[in-house]
């Protein structure tokens, strides 16, 4: 029995959500991947992990007029966090918002700027029990500090950090948080500063900035995002399979009583891939496909090595769950009827399909191997009903593995790993090309297909077909042990109508015309025999190859 290694991993990733990148904290355990929202990373054109694209050093002062007042409509921006629907929150929005080094396209939920109304009490940093902290931030060549500020004396609010842009200087310091009040900049006191004065102080602070900050707990709820990650579509736990659940609250917005925006994804029979449905020129995207084949989560890592590390860890844990998957499916197959097949191997891969104009693309499919057949499904066959409706079924005996390795002919890094099959059918040869994600996948499927065909030969042992030889109706039988037998049809008396019998080692030549004729020559006095099979000869030709291959392997002549 294989001993599986499980991976556990934590870190920050970007999640593609509604055409925007959202920063999430990712936690990988033995059976789940948990994504917890932290902040919005960047819009379609921004890249929060590096300061090279879409960043600006200047300061934009003033609210985006397209956003309006977020507290005039509680269904827009931060929903129901700070006031009742239809009423303004505790802190109305008359202030301004200044970004210090943010992605050129600022795609956040409408920010919470702060102002005052007649009778509003000012919010002061002295009212919080949090400790004052000194934080040193070194600005990047591009991107500036990477924060947005709100508030000011004219708004009866301290200068507050309202957004920290992932990957930029403030974020990299790991010492600042949204809701921090900036008390001073390089020794210049900002406790009573106006918004504009704070903007100028931060602009003139130089490359190295020392901030004195204090977290203001009373205003932090206004910066929280609406639940987005928790609402990611995913196929949930199927009620008929309680033992197959991915986690206790897979898909629930709340986990363990927490109000965090969180998604828990069960890994059983997920498909982790790279560069499959989205181009990945920077080699740092991961695609996680749901078991029902309907949903895909796209994650972005900070660089190629990080993406490789995350991919390997997730793939390892998915692979380690395969024995449970086999046991689950075989349980319902065995419970349905004694004649049901026994599942030997199952997993996701990508099949190459031809499009118009000679173009190609890959579609995710599930391949399943039983003792006798290869089956392809659009999604994981959870039930007996879905098992009975595969996309296609091919007999293992009539299928041959014809390629296994790099698509480019050499194991170059980054080249696709492929294997190809050819199946003999009554219509001719049917070819399929499949892409797998790792060398482990490639070796596993190569071994499963080859050994599966050999095991099918030993299990089935005999295949026969009615045909015509020299204008006489006969039956050609291929036996795994005994070789070729040609009997008169109908055989009367039983066992007494054998016309020819030859072991495999007597076969000198075999061929077919691809239409209906099979040619066999055993070197006997009858010469070359021409069998009219009345249908395509390829299934018989492929079965013959499988029997020979299985026998040679058993004899140690093939490895």
XYZ file of C-alpha atoms in Angstrom:
559
model
C 0.000 0.000 0.000
C 1.295 3.444 -0.898
C 2.331 5.761 1.917
C 1.041 9.235 1.116
C 2.758 12.435 2.174
C 0.420 15.275 3.125
C 1.289 18.942 2.805
C 0.213 21.811 5.037
C 0.832 25.346 3.903
C -0.153 28.931 4.704
C 0.411 32.175 2.868
C -1.059 35.036 0.906
C -2.496 34.603 -2.572
C -4.604 36.658 -4.938
C -8.041 35.337 -5.858
C -9.667 36.274 -9.162
C -13.180 37.303 -8.209
C -15.563 39.067 -10.583
C -12.712 40.149 -12.860
C -10.751 41.602 -9.926
C -7.906 40.285 -7.798
C -8.705 39.946 -4.090
C -5.927 39.308 -1.571
C -6.692 36.221 0.521
C -4.974 34.303 3.265
C -4.727 30.703 2.087
C -4.469 27.753 4.445
C -3.960 24.254 3.081
C -4.726 21.255 5.268
C -4.952 17.543 4.538
C -8.455 17.749 3.070
C -9.301 21.432 2.573
C -8.105 24.730 1.169
C -9.401 27.705 3.123
C -9.416 31.181 1.560
C -9.979 34.176 3.830
C -10.354 37.666 2.373
C -7.781 40.215 3.471
C -7.900 43.091 0.958
C -8.498 43.833 -2.674
C -5.274 43.512 -4.612
C -5.755 45.206 -7.947
C -8.010 45.559 -10.936
C -7.593 43.717 -14.201
C -4.584 45.816 -15.143
C -2.884 46.040 -11.782
C -0.331 43.704 -10.263
C 0.026 44.084 -6.501
C 3.049 41.803 -6.225
C 5.331 44.116 -8.178
C 5.490 47.870 -8.511
C 6.086 47.940 -12.224
C 2.626 48.070 -13.757
C -0.169 50.538 -13.215
C 1.351 52.296 -10.187
C 1.653 55.981 -9.435
C 3.688 57.939 -6.922
C 1.480 61.018 -6.739
C -1.461 61.763 -4.499
C -5.052 61.868 -5.686
C -7.089 64.011 -3.346
C -10.856 63.675 -3.287
C -13.434 60.949 -3.582
C -14.205 59.194 -6.819
C -17.404 60.971 -7.942
C -18.627 57.801 -9.600
C -18.924 56.160 -6.194
C -21.112 58.805 -4.592
C -21.799 58.562 -0.884
C -21.541 54.935 0.174
C -23.751 55.547 3.183
C -26.674 56.819 1.116
C -27.273 53.259 -0.117
C -26.349 50.462 2.212
C -26.523 47.964 -0.659
C -23.500 49.539 -2.336
C -20.024 49.268 -0.927
C -19.929 48.155 2.703
C -23.330 46.624 3.328
C -25.034 46.888 6.690
C -21.787 47.269 8.595
C -22.240 50.613 10.320
C -25.860 51.629 10.156
C -29.352 50.498 9.365
C -30.497 50.311 5.756
C -31.636 53.666 4.458
C -29.830 55.674 7.146
C -26.318 57.076 7.164
C -23.764 55.297 9.299
C -22.205 56.678 12.426
C -19.675 58.641 10.414
C -21.087 60.461 7.346
C -19.003 60.823 4.216
C -17.991 64.452 3.743
C -14.250 63.933 3.860
C -11.688 63.159 1.191
C -9.580 60.177 0.334
C -5.899 60.267 -0.587
C -3.939 57.366 -2.068
C -0.183 57.149 -1.557
C 1.050 54.739 -4.208
C -1.881 52.610 -5.352
C -2.630 50.612 -8.495
C -3.523 52.884 -11.359
C -7.001 51.424 -11.505
C -8.376 51.545 -7.958
C -10.987 48.829 -7.700
C -12.063 48.739 -4.089
C -15.477 48.816 -2.564
C -16.464 52.439 -1.991
C -14.261 53.703 0.791
C -15.434 55.136 4.048
C -14.290 58.755 4.213
C -15.114 60.621 7.330
C -16.692 63.991 7.964
C -18.984 65.503 10.534
C -22.521 66.626 11.006
C -23.798 69.065 13.543
C -23.768 67.271 16.854
C -21.379 64.443 15.901
C -18.704 63.806 18.498
C -15.160 63.710 17.145
C -13.300 60.410 17.135
C -9.938 60.834 18.844
C -6.985 58.491 19.027
C -6.772 59.058 22.765
C -10.071 57.191 23.173
C -8.604 53.844 22.153
C -6.888 51.415 24.481
C -4.469 50.299 21.758
C -0.778 51.077 22.241
C 1.087 53.658 20.169
C 3.536 52.054 17.721
C 6.442 53.372 15.698
C 6.732 51.924 12.215
C 9.554 52.490 9.733
C 8.581 52.164 6.068
C 11.016 52.342 3.142
C 9.296 53.573 -0.009
C 9.687 51.641 -3.233
C 11.074 53.179 -6.411
C 7.552 53.069 -7.781
C 4.362 52.748 -5.829
C 5.109 55.135 -2.973
C 3.948 54.158 0.508
C 1.054 52.106 -0.799
C -1.665 53.452 1.522
C -4.847 55.489 1.366
C -5.722 57.928 4.141
C -9.018 59.466 5.210
C -10.184 61.925 7.818
C -8.596 65.104 9.192
C -9.382 67.880 11.675
C -12.033 69.415 9.404
C -13.853 66.075 9.509
C -13.487 65.773 13.284
C -11.500 62.579 12.648
C -7.858 61.561 13.052
C -5.784 60.810 9.946
C -6.695 57.178 9.327
C -5.220 54.488 7.081
C -8.227 53.320 5.070
C -6.495 50.971 2.624
C -3.146 49.177 2.361
C -2.284 48.093 -1.160
C -0.919 44.536 -1.210
C 2.710 44.128 -2.194
C 3.695 47.768 -1.760
C 5.878 49.349 0.913
C 3.351 49.640 3.749
C 2.137 46.108 3.179
C 5.680 44.748 3.122
C 6.394 46.346 6.493
C 3.799 43.968 7.999
C 3.385 46.524 10.805
C 0.516 48.705 9.591
C -3.182 47.918 9.494
C -6.357 49.473 8.164
C -7.830 51.572 10.989
C -4.446 52.858 12.222
C -4.469 56.562 13.068
C -1.273 58.325 11.920
C -0.159 60.441 14.869
C 3.076 61.731 13.358
C 5.243 61.507 10.232
C 9.015 61.722 10.787
C 8.348 63.530 14.070
C 5.784 66.006 12.641
C 2.649 65.811 14.764
C -0.561 65.086 12.836
C -2.981 64.727 15.739
C -4.743 67.984 14.852
C -3.776 68.075 11.178
C -6.188 68.742 8.362
C -6.443 66.253 5.564
C -4.410 68.449 3.192
C -1.696 69.008 5.789
C -1.378 65.258 6.305
C -1.165 64.750 2.546
C 1.693 67.243 2.255
C 3.526 65.735 5.228
C 3.419 62.264 3.695
C 4.460 63.544 0.263
C 7.510 65.326 1.671
C 8.530 62.499 4.012
C 11.304 61.156 1.770
C 12.288 57.586 1.011
C 12.409 56.433 4.635
C 9.297 57.250 6.631
C 8.824 56.818 10.366
C 5.148 56.708 11.305
C 3.738 56.899 14.799
C 0.420 55.070 14.676
C -2.339 53.850 16.960
C -5.127 51.465 16.058
C -8.620 52.984 16.413
C -10.974 50.104 17.060
C -14.118 52.260 16.893
C -13.785 52.997 13.175
C -12.417 49.673 11.910
C -15.878 48.200 11.087
C -16.323 50.885 8.429
C -13.414 49.503 6.423
C -14.624 45.930 6.258
C -15.506 44.445 2.885
C -18.781 42.729 2.069
C -18.648 38.948 1.947
C -17.383 37.952 -1.473
C -15.019 35.030 -0.993
C -17.590 33.124 1.063
C -20.025 33.361 -1.839
C -17.713 31.711 -4.341
C -19.761 29.161 -6.305
C -18.584 25.630 -5.708
C -20.177 22.225 -5.743
C -21.218 21.443 -2.203
C -21.310 18.221 -0.239
C -23.689 15.719 -1.813
C -26.333 14.580 0.702
C -26.140 10.942 -0.360
C -22.435 10.858 0.484
C -22.021 12.066 4.074
C -18.662 10.348 4.391
C -17.425 12.198 1.351
C -17.682 15.724 2.723
C -14.769 18.065 2.264
C -15.224 19.954 5.531
C -17.785 20.606 8.201
C -18.945 23.839 6.588
C -17.667 23.663 3.025
C -19.045 26.684 1.262
C -20.342 28.410 4.361
C -19.591 32.103 4.862
C -18.991 31.531 8.568
C -16.451 29.022 9.786
C -16.220 28.091 13.426
C -18.405 31.017 14.415
C -16.116 33.527 12.734
C -17.548 36.474 10.802
C -14.598 36.541 8.412
C -15.184 36.428 4.670
C -14.017 32.863 4.219
C -14.430 29.914 1.872
C -13.543 26.340 2.800
C -13.002 24.111 -0.239
C -12.932 20.338 0.126
C -10.124 18.895 -2.000
C -11.500 15.421 -2.746
C -11.612 14.970 -6.515
C -10.793 18.604 -7.275
C -8.618 19.229 -10.319
C -5.570 21.464 -9.812
C -4.085 22.648 -13.094
C -1.971 25.370 -14.615
C -2.306 27.298 -17.865
C -5.401 25.345 -18.834
C -8.288 27.812 -19.104
C -6.340 31.057 -18.600
C -3.075 32.156 -20.235
C -0.279 32.374 -17.688
C 2.602 34.282 -19.232
C 4.191 34.971 -15.842
C 3.873 31.342 -14.699
C 2.218 32.179 -11.384
C -1.454 31.197 -11.744
C -3.209 28.158 -10.280
C -6.583 26.826 -11.422
C -8.670 24.731 -9.028
C -11.648 23.066 -10.733
C -14.626 21.745 -8.780
C -15.540 18.039 -8.819
C -18.762 18.783 -10.715
C -16.759 20.474 -13.481
C -18.850 23.653 -13.246
C -16.643 26.063 -11.300
C -13.030 27.198 -11.321
C -11.101 29.167 -8.714
C -8.102 31.056 -10.130
C -5.328 31.944 -7.688
C -2.271 34.091 -8.333
C 1.025 33.707 -6.490
C 3.729 36.329 -6.112
C 6.167 34.563 -8.467
C 6.877 31.341 -10.337
C 8.651 29.447 -7.521
C 5.836 30.288 -5.117
C 3.269 29.063 -7.646
C 5.207 25.804 -8.074
C 5.314 25.314 -4.312
C 1.576 25.905 -3.860
C 0.702 23.736 -6.854
C 2.809 20.831 -5.586
C 1.306 21.056 -2.103
C -2.316 21.141 -3.314
C -1.715 18.411 -5.881
C -0.090 16.222 -3.218
C -3.099 16.479 -0.921
C -5.595 15.818 -3.713
C -3.631 12.741 -4.776
C -3.497 11.494 -1.191
C -7.302 11.486 -1.093
C -7.632 9.220 -4.150
C -7.822 5.945 -2.139
C -10.842 7.337 -0.278
C -12.430 8.278 -3.588
C -11.921 4.780 -4.998
C -13.417 3.230 -1.878
C -16.414 5.563 -2.019
C -17.257 4.866 -5.658
C -16.651 1.133 -5.369
C -18.982 1.072 -2.357
C -21.946 2.284 -4.385
C -20.966 0.237 -7.430
C -20.773 -2.897 -5.309
C -24.040 -2.099 -3.553
C -25.943 -1.783 -6.832
C -25.334 -5.231 -8.310
C -22.777 -7.990 -8.237
C -22.171 -7.559 -11.970
C -21.064 -3.951 -11.574
C -17.421 -3.207 -12.478
C -14.691 -2.600 -9.970
C -13.016 0.798 -10.231
C -9.224 0.556 -10.360
C -8.123 4.151 -10.988
C -9.779 7.545 -11.460
C -8.663 11.141 -11.890
C -8.884 14.409 -13.770
C -6.940 15.278 -16.901
C -7.393 17.488 -19.962
C -8.380 16.013 -23.313
C -7.180 17.708 -26.490
C -10.062 18.641 -28.776
C -9.973 20.028 -32.289
C -11.698 23.295 -33.097
C -12.552 24.911 -36.407
C -9.610 26.258 -38.371
C -7.239 23.600 -37.047
C -7.062 25.167 -33.575
C -6.803 23.006 -30.484
C -7.856 23.380 -26.894
C -8.053 21.196 -23.815
C -11.187 20.337 -21.876
C -11.118 18.858 -18.357
C -12.431 15.291 -18.184
C -12.507 12.526 -15.603
C -10.992 9.212 -16.692
C -11.962 6.027 -14.870
C -10.454 2.563 -15.326
C -12.267 -0.632 -14.418
C -11.052 -4.200 -14.882
C -12.249 -4.143 -18.483
C -13.010 -0.605 -19.648
C -11.855 2.996 -19.965
C -14.592 5.551 -19.273
C -14.606 9.329 -19.675
C -16.947 11.649 -17.744
C -17.592 15.386 -17.751
C -17.516 15.375 -13.949
C -16.964 13.004 -11.065
C -19.593 10.212 -11.214
C -20.983 10.482 -7.697
C -23.946 8.180 -8.261
C -24.902 5.002 -10.088
C -26.987 7.125 -12.450
C -24.078 9.353 -13.461
C -21.817 6.302 -13.732
C -24.194 4.853 -16.301
C -23.863 7.908 -18.558
C -20.195 8.334 -19.532
C -19.069 10.473 -22.431
C -17.530 7.361 -23.970
C -16.476 3.836 -23.094
C -13.608 1.899 -24.664
C -12.588 -1.689 -23.868
C -9.099 -1.895 -22.418
C -8.332 -4.921 -24.565
C -8.917 -2.897 -27.732
C -6.951 0.158 -26.532
C -3.246 0.784 -26.911
C -1.035 3.383 -25.244
C 0.978 4.917 -28.092
C 2.740 7.890 -26.465
C 3.697 8.949 -22.972
C 5.959 11.901 -22.253
C 6.635 15.497 -23.189
C 4.544 17.025 -25.956
C 7.729 18.542 -27.413
C 9.642 15.306 -27.615
C 11.999 16.229 -24.792
C 11.387 16.773 -21.078
C 11.952 20.527 -21.263
C 10.780 22.516 -18.274
C 7.339 23.942 -18.874
C 6.476 21.555 -21.696
C 3.122 19.778 -21.517
C 3.058 16.187 -20.313
C 0.901 14.075 -22.597
C -0.168 10.540 -23.265
C -2.096 9.257 -26.266
C -4.325 6.249 -26.774
C -5.573 4.490 -29.886
C -8.633 2.241 -29.776
C -9.705 -0.186 -32.444
C -13.411 0.256 -33.253
C -15.719 -0.999 -35.956
C -15.329 2.407 -37.622
C -11.544 2.334 -37.558
C -8.979 3.699 -35.120
C -10.114 6.297 -32.589
C -7.299 8.411 -31.135
C -7.292 10.546 -27.994
C -4.599 12.825 -26.588
C -4.603 13.738 -22.901
C -2.613 16.283 -20.925
C -1.687 15.655 -17.307
C -0.183 18.079 -14.810
C 2.756 16.254 -13.240
C 5.216 13.454 -13.902
C 3.513 11.520 -11.099
C 0.215 11.762 -12.990
C 1.907 10.663 -16.198
C 3.603 7.629 -14.666
C 0.458 6.668 -12.728
C -1.777 6.703 -15.796
C 0.821 5.061 -18.025
C 1.215 2.229 -15.542
C -2.538 1.945 -14.949
C -3.314 1.718 -18.675
C -0.601 -0.786 -19.532
C -1.135 -2.989 -16.502
C -4.896 -2.624 -16.872
C -4.798 -3.956 -20.439
C -2.645 -6.901 -19.355
C -4.937 -7.675 -16.426
C -7.956 -7.472 -18.741
C -6.309 -10.016 -21.046
C -5.862 -12.472 -18.183
C -9.398 -11.830 -16.943
C -11.291 -12.014 -20.248
C -9.028 -14.697 -21.769
C -11.029 -15.231 -24.936
C -12.556 -13.189 -27.764
C -14.332 -14.675 -30.778
C -15.996 -13.304 -33.887
C -18.086 -14.839 -36.646
C -16.569 -14.362 -40.101
C -16.069 -15.921 -43.532
C -13.021 -17.897 -44.673
C -12.851 -19.225 -48.221
C -16.594 -18.590 -48.629
C -17.326 -20.671 -45.560
C -18.892 -19.370 -42.349
C -16.436 -19.850 -39.535
C -15.670 -18.511 -36.052
C -12.255 -17.052 -35.272
C -11.355 -17.344 -31.591
C -8.375 -15.635 -29.927
C -7.504 -17.198 -26.573
C -5.011 -15.631 -24.177
C -3.333 -19.002 -23.491
C -4.165 -21.234 -26.467
C -3.747 -18.848 -29.393
C -5.880 -19.020 -32.556
C -8.718 -21.421 -33.261
C -10.869 -21.510 -36.406
C -14.079 -23.570 -36.158
C -16.856 -24.300 -38.604
C -20.017 -22.297 -37.990
C -22.308 -23.611 -36.688
C -20.062 -25.995 -34.755
C -21.570 -29.464 -34.891
C -20.733 -31.600 -33.063
C -19.329 -29.335 -30.262
C -15.534 -29.426 -30.262
C -15.409 -31.522 -33.358
C -15.501 -28.805 -35.993
C -12.024 -27.323 -35.542
C -10.534 -26.352 -38.877
C -7.254 -24.807 -37.685
C -5.498 -24.305 -34.343
C -2.234 -22.428 -33.969
C -0.323 -21.066 -30.932
C 0.866 -17.455 -31.009
C 4.450 -18.403 -31.735
C 3.412 -19.886 -35.082
C 2.104 -16.551 -36.376
C 4.375 -15.312 -39.162
C 2.401 -12.316 -40.400
C -0.785 -10.394 -39.620
C -2.339 -7.472 -41.464
C -5.684 -5.919 -42.318
C -7.162 -3.726 -45.017
C -8.801 -1.324 -42.564
C -12.217 -2.122 -44.013
C -13.290 -5.710 -43.240
C -10.511 -8.200 -44.031
C -7.967 -9.683 -41.606
C -4.894 -11.487 -42.988
C -3.124 -14.183 -40.932
C -0.227 -16.389 -42.046
C 1.000 -19.222 -39.800
C 3.384 -20.761 -42.358
C 1.103 -23.750 -42.837
C 0.123 -25.490 -46.067
C -3.058 -23.381 -46.309
C -0.896 -20.282 -46.829
C -2.212 -16.836 -46.022
C -5.744 -16.929 -44.642
C -8.112 -14.065 -45.453
C -10.916 -13.615 -42.911
C -13.870 -11.457 -43.941
C -15.038 -10.065 -40.598
C -18.088 -8.277 -42.087
C -17.067 -5.168 -40.106
C -13.988 -3.164 -39.288
C -11.047 -5.432 -38.357
C -9.367 -3.027 -35.923
C -10.946 -4.336 -32.687
C -9.624 -7.844 -33.398
C -6.202 -6.482 -34.367
C -5.952 -4.494 -31.114
C -7.128 -7.444 -28.987
C -4.465 -9.580 -30.640
C -1.838 -6.961 -29.753
C -3.044 -6.843 -26.115
C -2.900 -10.635 -25.750
C 0.608 -10.762 -27.196
C 1.824 -7.868 -25.066
C 0.386 -9.424 -21.890
C 1.986 -12.795 -22.640
C 5.400 -11.311 -23.414
C 5.277 -9.234 -20.224
C 4.347 -12.272 -18.164
C 7.289 -14.138 -19.695
C 9.601 -11.271 -18.784
C 10.313 -10.360 -22.397
C 8.668 -6.940 -22.019
C 8.965 -4.533 -19.096
